[in-house]
Amino acid sequence: MKKLLTLCFVLCAVCLQAAGGKLQTVREAPQYLSTDGAAVEDTCPGNDIFKQFFCSAKEESGFKCFDVYRVEGDPIDAERYTLLAQTLTTENSSAEPACTFEGELTCDNFLKALNYNLSFSWFIDNFPSSSFPECGKTYSCTRVSCLRALPPSANTPVQAAKLTCVFKKNQIYFLGTEVSCQNKR
């Protein structure tokens, strides 16, 4: 009986010691960082910005780092699209479809007027995606254009300025969060 109690005591001590050695990964609320991997920095072991960090037996209780990881989906509005090309030309035509925004004819103003949504718009122009190497890889490029009427002249009574923009949709972004390793309870 004494041997059995001693064995139980030893087993319980080993179990408690092993349980105390396991760490859990505790994360703060994640924060949006960027769509640009070169603009983010992961301070956790391995500095891997493509996947989340999890505490292991290598870390001690109380270890802290800033974990950056990649997420697939729609980034924030202002970073949803990357401008690949902007052209402003003059055409002898009516201003249809008309640029519905105020101010300078720029792709940035155009995108803001479309509420950063190019998924369905009557401003979309078809074009071969092979025109841009970035589009051929992901097939996520959209070309939009609109026209703004110009004052008539003696030679051409109907003229319009045509703004054409090619955007690539960003489909990944990076989040970051403060991580700490703590003993499991």
Coordinates of C-alpha atoms in Angstrom, one line a residue:
M1 CA 0.0 0.0 0.0
K2 CA 2.9 2.3 0.9
K3 CA 4.4 1.7 -2.5
L4 CA 1.1 2.4 -4.3
L5 CA 0.7 5.8 -2.4
T6 CA 4.3 6.7 -3.2
L7 CA 3.7 5.8 -6.9
C8 CA 0.5 7.9 -7.0
F9 CA 2.3 10.8 -5.3
V10 CA 5.1 10.7 -7.9
L11 CA 2.7 10.4 -10.8
C12 CA 0.7 13.4 -9.5
A13 CA 3.8 15.5 -9.1
V14 CA 5.0 14.6 -12.7
C15 CA 1.5 15.5 -14.1
L16 CA 1.4 18.8 -12.3
Q17 CA 4.9 19.7 -13.4
A18 CA 4.1 18.8 -17.1
A19 CA 0.8 20.8 -17.0
G20 CA 2.7 23.8 -15.6
G21 CA 5.1 23.6 -18.5
K22 CA 2.5 24.0 -21.3
L23 CA 1.9 27.5 -22.6
Q24 CA -1.2 29.0 -24.1
T25 CA -1.1 31.7 -26.7
V26 CA -3.0 34.8 -25.6
R27 CA -3.8 37.4 -28.3
E28 CA -4.9 41.0 -28.0
A29 CA -7.5 42.3 -30.5
P30 CA -6.0 42.3 -34.0
Q31 CA -5.4 45.5 -35.9
Y32 CA -5.4 46.1 -39.6
L33 CA -1.9 47.0 -40.9
S34 CA -1.5 47.1 -44.7
T35 CA -1.8 45.2 -48.0
D36 CA 2.0 45.7 -48.5
G37 CA 4.1 42.9 -47.0
A38 CA 7.2 45.1 -47.1
A39 CA 5.5 47.7 -44.8
V40 CA 4.9 45.2 -41.9
E41 CA 7.2 43.7 -39.3
D42 CA 6.7 40.5 -37.3
T43 CA 8.7 40.4 -34.1
C44 CA 7.8 36.8 -33.1
P45 CA 10.3 34.0 -33.6
G46 CA 10.7 33.2 -37.2
N47 CA 9.4 36.6 -38.3
D48 CA 6.8 34.9 -40.5
I49 CA 4.3 37.4 -41.9
F50 CA 2.3 34.6 -43.7
K51 CA 1.0 32.7 -40.8
Q52 CA 0.1 33.2 -37.1
F53 CA 2.6 32.5 -34.3
F54 CA 1.7 30.1 -31.5
C55 CA 3.6 29.6 -28.3
S56 CA 5.7 26.5 -28.0
A57 CA 8.0 24.8 -25.4
K58 CA 10.8 27.1 -26.6
E59 CA 9.2 30.2 -25.1
E60 CA 8.9 31.0 -21.5
S61 CA 5.8 32.1 -19.6
G62 CA 5.5 35.9 -20.0
F63 CA 7.2 36.0 -23.5
K64 CA 5.6 38.7 -25.7
C65 CA 5.9 39.7 -29.3
F66 CA 4.0 41.4 -32.1
D67 CA 2.6 38.8 -34.5
V68 CA 1.8 39.8 -38.1
Y69 CA -0.1 37.4 -40.4
R70 CA -1.6 37.4 -43.8
V71 CA -5.4 37.2 -44.4
E72 CA -7.2 36.6 -47.7
G73 CA -10.2 38.8 -48.4
D74 CA -11.1 42.4 -48.9
P75 CA -8.8 45.0 -47.3
I76 CA -10.0 48.4 -46.1
D77 CA -11.6 50.6 -48.7
A78 CA -8.7 52.9 -49.3
E79 CA -6.4 49.9 -50.0
R80 CA -8.8 47.6 -51.9
Y81 CA -7.4 48.5 -55.3
T82 CA -3.9 49.3 -56.7
L83 CA -3.8 51.7 -59.6
L84 CA -1.9 50.2 -62.5
A85 CA -2.6 52.8 -65.2
Q86 CA -4.2 56.2 -65.6
T87 CA -4.8 57.9 -69.0
L88 CA -6.6 61.2 -69.8
T89 CA -7.4 61.7 -73.4
T90 CA -9.7 64.0 -75.5
E91 CA -12.4 62.5 -77.7
N92 CA -14.8 63.9 -80.2
S93 CA -17.9 62.4 -78.6
S94 CA -20.6 63.2 -76.0
A95 CA -19.7 62.7 -72.4
E96 CA -21.3 59.2 -71.8
P97 CA -20.9 57.6 -69.4
A98 CA -20.3 60.9 -67.6
C99 CA -17.9 61.3 -64.7
T100 CA -20.2 62.0 -61.8
F101 CA -17.7 63.4 -59.4
E102 CA -16.5 66.9 -58.8
G103 CA -12.9 68.1 -59.0
E104 CA -9.9 67.0 -60.9
L105 CA -10.2 64.0 -63.3
T106 CA -8.0 61.5 -61.4
C107 CA -8.4 57.8 -60.8
D108 CA -8.3 58.4 -57.1
N109 CA -11.3 60.7 -57.2
F110 CA -13.1 58.3 -59.6
L111 CA -12.6 55.4 -57.2
K112 CA -13.8 57.4 -54.2
A113 CA -16.9 58.4 -56.2
L114 CA -17.6 54.7 -56.8
N115 CA -17.3 54.0 -53.1
Y116 CA -14.3 51.8 -53.7
N117 CA -16.6 49.2 -55.4
L118 CA -15.7 48.1 -58.9
S119 CA -17.5 44.8 -58.8
F120 CA -20.5 46.1 -60.8
S121 CA -20.5 49.4 -62.6
W122 CA -21.6 50.8 -65.9
F123 CA -18.1 52.4 -66.1
I124 CA -16.4 49.1 -66.6
D125 CA -14.5 48.6 -69.9
N126 CA -13.6 45.2 -71.2
F127 CA -9.9 44.8 -72.0
P128 CA -7.4 41.9 -72.3
S129 CA -6.0 41.1 -68.9
S130 CA -2.7 40.1 -70.6
S131 CA -2.0 43.8 -71.0
F132 CA -0.7 43.9 -67.5
P133 CA 1.4 41.1 -66.0
E134 CA -0.2 41.8 -62.6
C135 CA -3.6 41.0 -64.1
G136 CA -2.5 37.8 -65.8
K137 CA -1.5 36.2 -62.4
T138 CA -4.7 36.9 -60.6
Y139 CA -7.4 37.9 -63.2
S140 CA -8.5 40.5 -60.7
C141 CA -8.1 43.7 -62.7
T142 CA -10.8 46.1 -63.8
R143 CA -10.6 49.0 -66.3
V144 CA -13.1 51.8 -65.8
S145 CA -13.6 55.0 -67.8
C146 CA -15.8 58.0 -67.8
L147 CA -16.1 61.2 -69.8
R148 CA -16.5 64.9 -68.9
A149 CA -17.8 67.4 -71.5
L150 CA -15.4 70.1 -72.6
P151 CA -16.4 73.5 -73.8
P152 CA -17.2 73.4 -77.6
S153 CA -14.8 75.0 -80.0
A154 CA -15.2 76.2 -83.6
N155 CA -13.6 73.1 -85.1
T156 CA -15.3 70.4 -82.8
P157 CA -18.6 71.3 -81.3
V158 CA -18.7 68.0 -79.2
Q159 CA -15.7 67.1 -77.2
A160 CA -15.1 65.2 -73.9
A161 CA -12.1 64.4 -71.7
K162 CA -11.9 60.7 -71.1
L163 CA -10.4 59.3 -67.9
T164 CA -9.4 55.6 -68.1
C165 CA -8.1 53.7 -65.0
V166 CA -6.9 50.2 -64.6
F167 CA -7.1 48.8 -61.1
K168 CA -5.8 45.5 -59.6
K169 CA -7.9 44.3 -56.7
N170 CA -5.9 43.5 -53.6
Q171 CA -7.0 40.1 -52.2
I172 CA -4.7 39.8 -49.2
Y173 CA -3.9 42.1 -46.3
F174 CA -2.0 41.9 -43.1
L175 CA -3.2 42.0 -39.5
G176 CA -1.1 42.3 -36.4
T177 CA -1.7 41.6 -32.8
E178 CA 0.3 41.6 -29.5
V179 CA 0.9 38.0 -28.4
S180 CA 1.9 36.7 -25.0
C181 CA 2.7 33.2 -23.8
Q182 CA 1.1 32.2 -20.5
N183 CA 1.0 29.1 -18.4
K184 CA -2.2 27.0 -18.9
R185 CA -4.5 26.8 -15.9

